[in-house]
Short mmCIF file of C-alpha atoms and ligand atoms in Angstrom, two decimals:
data_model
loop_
_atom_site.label_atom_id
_atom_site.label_comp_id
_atom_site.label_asym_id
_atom_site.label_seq_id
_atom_site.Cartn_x
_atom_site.Cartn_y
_atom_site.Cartn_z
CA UNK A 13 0.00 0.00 0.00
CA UNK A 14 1.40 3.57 -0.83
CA UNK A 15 1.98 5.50 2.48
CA UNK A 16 2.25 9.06 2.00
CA UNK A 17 5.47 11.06 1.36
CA UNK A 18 5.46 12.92 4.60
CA UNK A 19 5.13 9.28 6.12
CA UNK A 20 7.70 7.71 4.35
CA UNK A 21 10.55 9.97 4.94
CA UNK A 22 9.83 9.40 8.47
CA UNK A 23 12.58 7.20 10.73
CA UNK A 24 11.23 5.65 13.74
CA UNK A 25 12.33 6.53 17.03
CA UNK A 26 15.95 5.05 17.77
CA UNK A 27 15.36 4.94 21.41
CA UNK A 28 11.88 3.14 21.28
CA UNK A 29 12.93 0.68 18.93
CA UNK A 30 16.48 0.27 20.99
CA UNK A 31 14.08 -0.70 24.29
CA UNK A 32 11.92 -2.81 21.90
CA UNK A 33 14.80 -4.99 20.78
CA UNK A 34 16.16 -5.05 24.29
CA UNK A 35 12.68 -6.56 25.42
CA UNK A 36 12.42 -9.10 22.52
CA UNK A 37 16.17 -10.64 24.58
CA UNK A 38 14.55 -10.63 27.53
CA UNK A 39 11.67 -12.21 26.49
CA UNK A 40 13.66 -15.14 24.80
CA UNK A 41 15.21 -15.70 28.47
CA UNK A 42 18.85 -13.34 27.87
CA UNK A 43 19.35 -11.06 30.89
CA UNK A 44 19.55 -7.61 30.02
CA UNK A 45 20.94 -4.39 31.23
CA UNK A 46 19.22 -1.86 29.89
CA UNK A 47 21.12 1.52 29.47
CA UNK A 48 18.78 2.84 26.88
CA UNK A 49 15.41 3.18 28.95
CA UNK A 50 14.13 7.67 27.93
CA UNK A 51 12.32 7.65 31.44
CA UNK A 52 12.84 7.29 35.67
CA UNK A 53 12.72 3.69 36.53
CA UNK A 54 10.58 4.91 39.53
CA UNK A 55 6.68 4.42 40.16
CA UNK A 56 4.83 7.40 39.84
CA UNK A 57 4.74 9.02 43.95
CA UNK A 58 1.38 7.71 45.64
CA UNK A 59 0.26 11.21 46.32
CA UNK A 60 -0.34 11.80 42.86
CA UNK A 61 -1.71 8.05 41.59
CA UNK A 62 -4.38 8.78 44.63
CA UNK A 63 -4.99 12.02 43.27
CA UNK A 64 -5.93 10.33 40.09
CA UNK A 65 -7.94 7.46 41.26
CA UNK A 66 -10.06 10.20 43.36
CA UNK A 67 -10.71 12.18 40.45
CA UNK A 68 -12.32 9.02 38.40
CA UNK A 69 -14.00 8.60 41.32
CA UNK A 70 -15.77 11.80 41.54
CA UNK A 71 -16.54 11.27 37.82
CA UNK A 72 -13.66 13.43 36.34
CA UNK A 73 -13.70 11.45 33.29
CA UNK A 74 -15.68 13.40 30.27
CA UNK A 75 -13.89 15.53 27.92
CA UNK A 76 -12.22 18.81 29.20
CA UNK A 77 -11.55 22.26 27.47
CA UNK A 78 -9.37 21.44 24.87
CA UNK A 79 -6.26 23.00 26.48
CA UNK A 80 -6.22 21.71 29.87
CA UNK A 81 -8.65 21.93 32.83
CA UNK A 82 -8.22 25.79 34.72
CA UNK A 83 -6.83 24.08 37.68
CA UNK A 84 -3.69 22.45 35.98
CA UNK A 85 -3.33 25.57 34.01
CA UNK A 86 -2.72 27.66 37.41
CA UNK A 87 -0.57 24.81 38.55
CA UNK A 88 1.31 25.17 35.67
CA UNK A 89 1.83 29.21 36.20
CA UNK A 90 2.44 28.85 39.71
CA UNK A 91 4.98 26.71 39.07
CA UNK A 92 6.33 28.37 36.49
CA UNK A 93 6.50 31.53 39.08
CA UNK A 94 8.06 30.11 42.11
CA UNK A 95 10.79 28.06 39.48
CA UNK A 96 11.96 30.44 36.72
CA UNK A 97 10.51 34.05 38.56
CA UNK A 98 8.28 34.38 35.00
CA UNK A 99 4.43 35.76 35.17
CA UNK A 100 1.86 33.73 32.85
CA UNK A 101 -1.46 33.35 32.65
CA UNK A 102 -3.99 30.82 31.93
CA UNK A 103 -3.89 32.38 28.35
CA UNK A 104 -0.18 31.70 28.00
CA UNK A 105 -1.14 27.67 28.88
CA UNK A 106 -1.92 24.87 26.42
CA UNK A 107 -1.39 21.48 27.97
CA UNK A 108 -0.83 18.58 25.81
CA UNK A 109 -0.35 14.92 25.75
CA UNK A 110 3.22 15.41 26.89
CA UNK A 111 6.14 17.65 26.01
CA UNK A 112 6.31 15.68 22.95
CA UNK A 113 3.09 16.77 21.25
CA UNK A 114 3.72 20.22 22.79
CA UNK A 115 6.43 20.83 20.86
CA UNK A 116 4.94 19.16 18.20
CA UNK A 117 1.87 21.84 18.10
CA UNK A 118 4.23 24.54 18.40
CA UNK A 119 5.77 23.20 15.33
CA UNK A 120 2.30 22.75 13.30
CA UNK A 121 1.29 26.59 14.75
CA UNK A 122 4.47 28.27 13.55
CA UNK A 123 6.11 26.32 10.47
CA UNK A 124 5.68 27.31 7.16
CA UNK A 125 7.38 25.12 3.88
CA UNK A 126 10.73 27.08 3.49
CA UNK A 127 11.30 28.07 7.42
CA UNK A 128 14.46 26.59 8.87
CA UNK A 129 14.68 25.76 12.64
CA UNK A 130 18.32 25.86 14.41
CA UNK A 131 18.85 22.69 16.26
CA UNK A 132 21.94 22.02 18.06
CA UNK A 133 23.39 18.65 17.62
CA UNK A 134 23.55 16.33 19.49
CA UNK A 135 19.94 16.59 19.98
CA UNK A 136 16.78 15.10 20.58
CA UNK A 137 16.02 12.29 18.40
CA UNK A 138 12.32 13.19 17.65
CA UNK A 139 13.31 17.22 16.69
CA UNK A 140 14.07 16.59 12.78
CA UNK A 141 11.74 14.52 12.01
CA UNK A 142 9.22 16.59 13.85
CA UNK A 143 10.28 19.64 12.05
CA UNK A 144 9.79 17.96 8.54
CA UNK A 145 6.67 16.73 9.30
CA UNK A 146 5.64 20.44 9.83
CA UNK A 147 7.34 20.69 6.27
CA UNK A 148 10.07 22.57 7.73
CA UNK A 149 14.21 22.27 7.32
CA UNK A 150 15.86 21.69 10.45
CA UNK A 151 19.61 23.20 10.07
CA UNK A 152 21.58 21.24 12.02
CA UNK A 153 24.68 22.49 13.90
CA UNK A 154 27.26 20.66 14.91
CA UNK A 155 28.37 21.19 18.73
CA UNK A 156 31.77 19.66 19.65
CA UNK A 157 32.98 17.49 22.61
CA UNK A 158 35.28 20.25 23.34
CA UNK A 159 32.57 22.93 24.05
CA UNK A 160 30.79 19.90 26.17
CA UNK A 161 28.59 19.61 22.80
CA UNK A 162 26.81 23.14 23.82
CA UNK A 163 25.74 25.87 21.30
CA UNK A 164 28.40 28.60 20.82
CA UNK A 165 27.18 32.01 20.20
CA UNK A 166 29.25 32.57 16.96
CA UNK A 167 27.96 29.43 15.47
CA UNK A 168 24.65 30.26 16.43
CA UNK A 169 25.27 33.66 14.66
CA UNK A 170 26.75 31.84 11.60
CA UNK A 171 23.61 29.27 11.50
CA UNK A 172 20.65 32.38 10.93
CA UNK A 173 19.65 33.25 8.03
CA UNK A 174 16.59 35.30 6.61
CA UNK A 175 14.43 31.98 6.90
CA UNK A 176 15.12 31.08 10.34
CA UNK A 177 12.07 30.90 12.28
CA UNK A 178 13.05 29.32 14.86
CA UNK A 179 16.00 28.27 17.57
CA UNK A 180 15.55 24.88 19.90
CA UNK A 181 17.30 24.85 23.24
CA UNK A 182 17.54 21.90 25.29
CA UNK A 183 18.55 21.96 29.06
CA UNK A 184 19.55 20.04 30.66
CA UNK A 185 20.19 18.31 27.05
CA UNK A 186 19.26 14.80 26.10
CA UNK A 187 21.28 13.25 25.42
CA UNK A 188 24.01 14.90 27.14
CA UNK A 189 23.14 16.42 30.40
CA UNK A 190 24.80 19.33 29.48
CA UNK A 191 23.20 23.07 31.19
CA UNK A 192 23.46 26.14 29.62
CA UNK A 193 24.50 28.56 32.77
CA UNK A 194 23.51 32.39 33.10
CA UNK A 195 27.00 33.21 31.17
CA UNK A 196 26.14 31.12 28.05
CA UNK A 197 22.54 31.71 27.71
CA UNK A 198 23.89 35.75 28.32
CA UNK A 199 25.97 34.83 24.62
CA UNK A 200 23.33 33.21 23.38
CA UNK A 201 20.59 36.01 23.68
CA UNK A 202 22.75 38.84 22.69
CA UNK A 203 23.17 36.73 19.17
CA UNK A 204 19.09 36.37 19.47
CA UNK A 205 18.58 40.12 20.11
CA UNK A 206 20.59 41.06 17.10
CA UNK A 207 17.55 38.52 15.21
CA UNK A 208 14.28 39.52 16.15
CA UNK A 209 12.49 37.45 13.84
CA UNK A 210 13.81 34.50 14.98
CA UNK A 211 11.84 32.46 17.74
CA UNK A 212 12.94 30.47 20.61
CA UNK A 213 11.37 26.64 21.91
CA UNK A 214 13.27 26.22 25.49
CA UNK A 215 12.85 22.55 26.09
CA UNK A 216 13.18 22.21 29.59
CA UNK A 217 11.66 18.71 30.37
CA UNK A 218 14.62 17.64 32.52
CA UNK A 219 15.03 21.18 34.97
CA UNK A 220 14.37 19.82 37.87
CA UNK A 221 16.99 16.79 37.21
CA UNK A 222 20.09 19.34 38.06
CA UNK A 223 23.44 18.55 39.93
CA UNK A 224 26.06 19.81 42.12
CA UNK A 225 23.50 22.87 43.54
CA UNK A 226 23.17 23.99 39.95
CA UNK A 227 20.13 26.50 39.80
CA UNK A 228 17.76 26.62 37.52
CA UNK A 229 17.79 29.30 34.97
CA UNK A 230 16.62 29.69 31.24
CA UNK A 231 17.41 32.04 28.74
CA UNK A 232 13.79 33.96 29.56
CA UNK A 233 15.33 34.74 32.75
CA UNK A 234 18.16 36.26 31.88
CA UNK A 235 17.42 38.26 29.10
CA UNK A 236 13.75 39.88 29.83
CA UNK A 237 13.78 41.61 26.06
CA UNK A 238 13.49 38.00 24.69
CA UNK A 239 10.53 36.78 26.74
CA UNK A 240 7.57 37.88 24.10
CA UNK A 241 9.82 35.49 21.78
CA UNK A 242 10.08 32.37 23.90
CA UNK A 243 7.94 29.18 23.76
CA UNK A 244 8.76 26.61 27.02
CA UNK A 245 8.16 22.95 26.78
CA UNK A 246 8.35 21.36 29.82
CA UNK A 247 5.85 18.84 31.75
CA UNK A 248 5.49 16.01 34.24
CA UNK A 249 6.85 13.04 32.55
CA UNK A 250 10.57 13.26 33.71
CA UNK A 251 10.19 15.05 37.02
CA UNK A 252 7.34 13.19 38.74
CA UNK A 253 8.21 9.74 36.99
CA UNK A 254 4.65 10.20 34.78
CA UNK A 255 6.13 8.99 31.66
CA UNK A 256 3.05 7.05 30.85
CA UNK A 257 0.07 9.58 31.80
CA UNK A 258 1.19 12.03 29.06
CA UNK A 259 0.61 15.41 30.34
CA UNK A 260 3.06 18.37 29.18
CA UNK A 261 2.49 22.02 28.94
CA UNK A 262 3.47 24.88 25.99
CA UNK A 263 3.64 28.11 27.78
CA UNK A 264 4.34 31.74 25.62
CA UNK A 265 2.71 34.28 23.44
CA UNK A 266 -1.28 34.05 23.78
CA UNK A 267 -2.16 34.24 20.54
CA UNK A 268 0.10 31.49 19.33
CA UNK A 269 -0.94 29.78 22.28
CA UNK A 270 -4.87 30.41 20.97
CA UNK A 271 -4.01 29.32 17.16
CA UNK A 272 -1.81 25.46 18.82
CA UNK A 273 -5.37 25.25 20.68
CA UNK A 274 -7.60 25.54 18.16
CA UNK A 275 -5.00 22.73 16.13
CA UNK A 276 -5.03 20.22 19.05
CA UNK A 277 -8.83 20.73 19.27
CA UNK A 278 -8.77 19.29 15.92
CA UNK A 279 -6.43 16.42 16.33
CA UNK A 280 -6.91 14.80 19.69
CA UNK A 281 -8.85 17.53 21.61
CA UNK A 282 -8.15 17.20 25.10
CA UNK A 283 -4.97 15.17 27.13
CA UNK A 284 -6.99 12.95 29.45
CA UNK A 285 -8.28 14.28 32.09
CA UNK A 286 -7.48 12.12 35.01
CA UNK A 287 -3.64 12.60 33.87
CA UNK A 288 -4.30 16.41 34.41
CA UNK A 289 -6.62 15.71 37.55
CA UNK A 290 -2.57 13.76 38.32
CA UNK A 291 -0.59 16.57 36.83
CA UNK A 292 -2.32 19.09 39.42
CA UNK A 293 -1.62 17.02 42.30
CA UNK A 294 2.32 16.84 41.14
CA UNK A 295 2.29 20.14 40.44
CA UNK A 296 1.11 21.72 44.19
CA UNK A 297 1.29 18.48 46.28
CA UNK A 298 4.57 17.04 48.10
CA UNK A 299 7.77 17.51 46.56
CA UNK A 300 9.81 15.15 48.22
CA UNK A 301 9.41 12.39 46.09
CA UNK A 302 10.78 14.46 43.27
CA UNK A 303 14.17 16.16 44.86
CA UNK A 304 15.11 12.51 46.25
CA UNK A 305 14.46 11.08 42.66
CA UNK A 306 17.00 14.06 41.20
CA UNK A 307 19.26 13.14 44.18
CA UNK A 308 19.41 9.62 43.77
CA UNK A 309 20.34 10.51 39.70
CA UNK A 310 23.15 12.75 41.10
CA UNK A 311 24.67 9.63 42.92
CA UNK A 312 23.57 7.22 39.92
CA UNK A 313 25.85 9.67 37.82
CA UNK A 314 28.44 9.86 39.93
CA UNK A 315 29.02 5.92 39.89
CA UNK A 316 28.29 6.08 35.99
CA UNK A 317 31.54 8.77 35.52
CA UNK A 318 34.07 7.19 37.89
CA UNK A 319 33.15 3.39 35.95
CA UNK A 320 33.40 5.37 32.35
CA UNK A 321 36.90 6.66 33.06
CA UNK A 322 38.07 2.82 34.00
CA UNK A 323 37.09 1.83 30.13
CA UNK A 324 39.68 1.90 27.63
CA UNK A 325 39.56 4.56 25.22
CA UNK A 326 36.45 6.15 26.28
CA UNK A 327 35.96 10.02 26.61
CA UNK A 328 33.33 11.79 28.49
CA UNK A 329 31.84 14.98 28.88
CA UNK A 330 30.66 15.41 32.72
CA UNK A 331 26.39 15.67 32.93
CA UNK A 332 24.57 18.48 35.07
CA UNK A 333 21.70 16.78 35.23
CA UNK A 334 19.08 14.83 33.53
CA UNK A 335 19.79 10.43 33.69
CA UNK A 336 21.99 10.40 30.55
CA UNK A 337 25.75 10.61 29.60
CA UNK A 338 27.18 10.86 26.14
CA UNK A 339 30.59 9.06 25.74
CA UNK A 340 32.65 9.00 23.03
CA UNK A 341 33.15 5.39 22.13
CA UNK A 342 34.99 6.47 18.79
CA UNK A 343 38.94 4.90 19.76
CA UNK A 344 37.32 1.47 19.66
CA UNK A 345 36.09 1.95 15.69
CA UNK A 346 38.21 0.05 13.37
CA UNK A 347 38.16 -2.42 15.61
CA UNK A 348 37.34 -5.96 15.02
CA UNK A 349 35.24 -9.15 16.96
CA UNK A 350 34.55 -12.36 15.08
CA UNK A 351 35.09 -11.33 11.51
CA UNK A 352 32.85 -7.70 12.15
CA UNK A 353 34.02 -4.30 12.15
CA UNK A 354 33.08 -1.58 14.65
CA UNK A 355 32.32 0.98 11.83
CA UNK A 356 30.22 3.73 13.98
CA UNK A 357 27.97 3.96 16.80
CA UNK A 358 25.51 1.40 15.30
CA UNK A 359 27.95 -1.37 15.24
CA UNK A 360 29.18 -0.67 18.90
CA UNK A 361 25.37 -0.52 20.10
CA UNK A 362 24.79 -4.20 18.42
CA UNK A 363 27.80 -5.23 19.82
CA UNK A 364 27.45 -4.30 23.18
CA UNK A 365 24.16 -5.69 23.09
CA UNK A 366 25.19 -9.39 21.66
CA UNK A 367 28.05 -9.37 23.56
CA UNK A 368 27.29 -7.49 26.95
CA UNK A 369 23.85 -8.36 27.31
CA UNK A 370 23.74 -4.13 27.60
CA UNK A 371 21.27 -2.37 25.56
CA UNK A 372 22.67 1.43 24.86
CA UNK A 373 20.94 4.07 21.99
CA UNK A 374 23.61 4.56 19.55
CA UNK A 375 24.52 8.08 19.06
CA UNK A 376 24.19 8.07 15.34
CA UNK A 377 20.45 8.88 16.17
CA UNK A 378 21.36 11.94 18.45
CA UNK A 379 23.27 13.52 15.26
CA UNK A 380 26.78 12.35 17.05
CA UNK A 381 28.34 8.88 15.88
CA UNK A 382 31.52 8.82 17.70
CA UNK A 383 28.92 8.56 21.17
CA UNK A 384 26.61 6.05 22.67
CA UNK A 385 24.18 7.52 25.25
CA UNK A 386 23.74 5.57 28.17
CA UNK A 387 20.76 6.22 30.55
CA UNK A 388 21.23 5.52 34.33
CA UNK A 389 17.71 4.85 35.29
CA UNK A 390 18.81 1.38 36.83
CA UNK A 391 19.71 0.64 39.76
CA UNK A 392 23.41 0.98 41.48
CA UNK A 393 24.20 -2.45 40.92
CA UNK A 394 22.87 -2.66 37.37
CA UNK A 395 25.12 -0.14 36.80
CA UNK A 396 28.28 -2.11 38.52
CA UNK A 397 26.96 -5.07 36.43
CA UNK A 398 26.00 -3.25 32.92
CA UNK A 399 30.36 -1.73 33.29
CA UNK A 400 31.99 -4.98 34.25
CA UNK A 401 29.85 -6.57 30.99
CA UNK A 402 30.82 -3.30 28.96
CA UNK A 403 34.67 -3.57 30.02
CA UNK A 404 34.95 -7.42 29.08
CA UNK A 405 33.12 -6.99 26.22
CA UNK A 406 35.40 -3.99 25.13
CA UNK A 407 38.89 -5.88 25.69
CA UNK A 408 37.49 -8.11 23.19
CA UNK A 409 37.73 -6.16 20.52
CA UNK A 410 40.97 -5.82 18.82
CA UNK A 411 42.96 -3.67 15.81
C1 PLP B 530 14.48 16.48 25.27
C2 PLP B 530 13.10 15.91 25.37
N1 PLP B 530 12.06 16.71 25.11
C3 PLP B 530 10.81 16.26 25.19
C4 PLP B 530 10.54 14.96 25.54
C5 PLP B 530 9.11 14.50 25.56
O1 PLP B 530 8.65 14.17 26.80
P1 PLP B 530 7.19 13.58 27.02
O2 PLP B 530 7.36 12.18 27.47
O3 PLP B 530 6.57 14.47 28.06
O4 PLP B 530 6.46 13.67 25.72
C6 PLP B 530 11.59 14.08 25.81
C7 PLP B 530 11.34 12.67 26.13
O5 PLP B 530 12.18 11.81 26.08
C8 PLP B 530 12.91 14.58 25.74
O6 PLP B 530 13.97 13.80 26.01
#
C-alpha cells in the first residue's frame, strides 16, 4: 500500500525501537541491562496516583476544554513563578499529551514550507523529524565534545539566516546532560537580540533533574527583552516519573498559544483528564518524592563517571543533570570481533548488546556517531553489572 510522502521519509524513534529490541532478549530468556530506557525507573509518587484514582472517582472522566482543565493551568503558572521568577497566565497555557506533542503543536502553529529551525546537535532524536513533518528544514549544527557539545554564540550567529524561524534549546540536554549557565545563555541572547524574527522553543523537560546545587535558569530569565519570543516545553513526565500519563504544557505568546489550541482541538482535543486531575496534584502536592528522585540521579551519575573513566579509550563529557551521559566510544572503531568491524555507533550498540547483554541508543540517532548515550535509570548495581559486561566486552575487541 502507498503510504504518504510525509510518512515515508519518516525514521522511527531510535530509542523506542532500541528498548523494543532489548525486550524481545529478555523475552527469549537473555538477561539484560538496559542503558537505553528515555524515562525514571521509579513508580509514579502515591500522592499523585491517589490524586488520580479520586478524580475518576468523583466522575472526572468526560472531555475537558481542549487546552487543559483551569486548575492544571494555574498549577502550571504557579509553578512556572516560584521556578523560573516568570508571570503567565492561563492564556499563556496549552497542555498537551506530553512535552512531545507540545512541541509538536508549536511546530504545526508556527512552520511554514521554506522556514528553517536551528537545532543544536547532538539533539533530541524526535526534533528533525518533527520539524519535517511540519514541512520545515531543520539546520543542524554541529556542537563539539570540546565545548561539552553546547551551542556557541558565533555558530549560532553563523547558523541564521533570513528563513530562520526558529532556535531549539535543550537543558539540561538529552542526550548529554549538558546546562546552559547564566553566562552562556547571556551569549546566546545577545546573538538572538541582534535577530528579532527568529523564535525560541526552550525545552526544559529535565530542569528539575540538576546537579552539584546547579540552579535553575533559562534564557527567559536572563534576558527579559526576549521573553515575548520564547515558547517553554516542559511537563510532568521526567520530574514526577509520569512517563506514561502524558501530560506536558506549551507556555508563551497568547495568541500562538490560541491558534496550537484551536490545532489540538482538531487532532486529539483534550490530554486525558485524570492525567491532568494527576498533573495538578504533582504540580502543588509534596515535593519530596521528586528532589530525592533528582538526588538519587546525582549519585547514579556519579558511579556512571568514575566506571566510564576505567574503560579503555572512552571520553566523556561530565552531565549536570538529567539520567543520561554521552561518551565517546569512537577509539574502539576500526576495531574488530569475530570477523565484524566496529564501523560507527551502530555497530558498537549491536555489539554491546550481543556481547554485553547491555542495551545502549547509539549516538548516530542523536546527530553524534563517535557517542553512545547511556541512561542511568537502573539501579546501582545494574550499573556495577551493565560496566563490568561493557569492560569485558570492550577488551574483546581488537585492531
Ligand atoms: C528532550 C526531550 N524533550 C521532550 C521529551 C518528551 O517528553 P514527554 O514524554 O513528556 O512527551 C523528551 C522525552 O524523552 C525529551 O527527552
Amino acid at each position: 500500500m502507498k503510504l504518504s510522502g510525509r510518512i515515508a521519509r519518516l525514521k522511527p524513534s531510535a530509542t523506542l525501537s532500541i528498548n523494543a529490541k532489548a525486550n524481545a532478549l529478555k523475552r527469549s530468556g537473555v538477561g539484560i541491562i538496559n542503558f537505553g530506557i528515555g524515562e525514571p525507573g521509579f513508580d509514579t509518587p502515591e500522592n499523585i496516583g491517589n490524586a488520580a484514582m479520586q478524580s475518576i472517582r468523583s466522575g472526572q472522566t468526560r472531555y475537558t476544554a481542549v487546552g487543559g482543565i483551569d486548575e492544571l493551568k494555574d498549577a502550571v503558572c504557579t509553578t512556572i513563578k516560584a521556578d523560573y521568577g516568570l508571570s503567565y497566565g492561563r492564556e499563556n497555557v496549552l497542555v498537551s499529551c506530553g512535552g512531545k506533542h507540545a512541541l509538536y503543536n508549536l511546530f504545526m502553529t508556527l512552520l511554514d514550507p521554506g522556514d528553517e529551525v536551528i537545532v543544536p546537535s547532538p539533539y533530541w532524536v524526535s526534533y528533525p523529524d518533527m520539524i519535517e513533518l511540519a514541512n520545515a528544514k531543520p539546520v543542524i549544527v554541529p556542537c563539539t565534545e570540546k565545548d561539552a557539545f553546547m551551542l556557541q554564540a558565533e555558530d549560532l550567529e553563523r547558523a541564521i539566516t533570513p528563513n530562520t524561524r526558529l532556535l531549539i534549546l535543550n537543558s539540561p540536554s538529552n542526550p548529554t546532560g549538558k546546562y546552559y549557565g547564566p553566562d552562556k545563555l547571556k551569549a546566546l541572547a545577545k546573538v538572538l537580540l541582534r535577530h528579532e524574527n527568529v523564535l525560541i522553543a526552550s525545552d526544559d523537560i529535565y530542569y528539575r533533574i540538576l546537579f552539584g546545587g546547579r540552579k535553575w535558569v533559562s534564557l527567559g530569565m536572563v534576558e527579559e527583552k526576549l521573553r515575548g519570543r520564547i515558547f517553554i516545553i516542559n511537563g510532568v513526565s521526567k520530574s514526577y516519573c509520569m512517563t506514561g500519563w502524558r501530560i506536558g504544557y506549551l507556555i508563551g505568546d497568547p495568541m500562538v498559544i490560541k491558534a496550537a489550541t484551536d490545532f489540538q482541538s482538531q487532532v486529539t482535543s483534550n490530554p486525558s483528564s485524570v492525567s491532568q486531575w494527576a498533573s495538578v496534584e504533582a504540580l502543588t502536592g509534596d515535593q519530596k518524592s521528586a528532589v530525592e528522585m533528582a538526588q538519587t540521579f546525582e549519585k547514579r551519575c556519579k558511579l556512571v563517571m568514575e566506571r566510564i573513566s576505567g574503560l579503555p579509550e572512552v571520553t566523556c563529557t561530565e552531565p549536570d543533570g538529567t539520567f543520561y551521559v554521552f561518551p565517546d566510544f569512537s577509539g574502539h572503531f576500526g576495531k574488530k570481533f569475530a570477523g565484524r568491524t566496529i564501523n560507527g555507533s551502530l555497530d558498537l550498540a549491536d555489539f554491546l548488546m550481543e556481547e554485553a547483554h547491555v542495551a545502549v541508543v547509539p549516538g548516530e540517532a542523536f546527530g553524534e556517531d563517535n557517542c553512545i548515550r547511556l541512561s542511568y535509570a537502573v539501579s546501582m548495581e545494574q550499573i556495577e553489572q551493565g560496566f563490568d559486561a561493557v569492560k569485558k566486552a570492550l577488551n574483546k575487541l581488537a585492531r
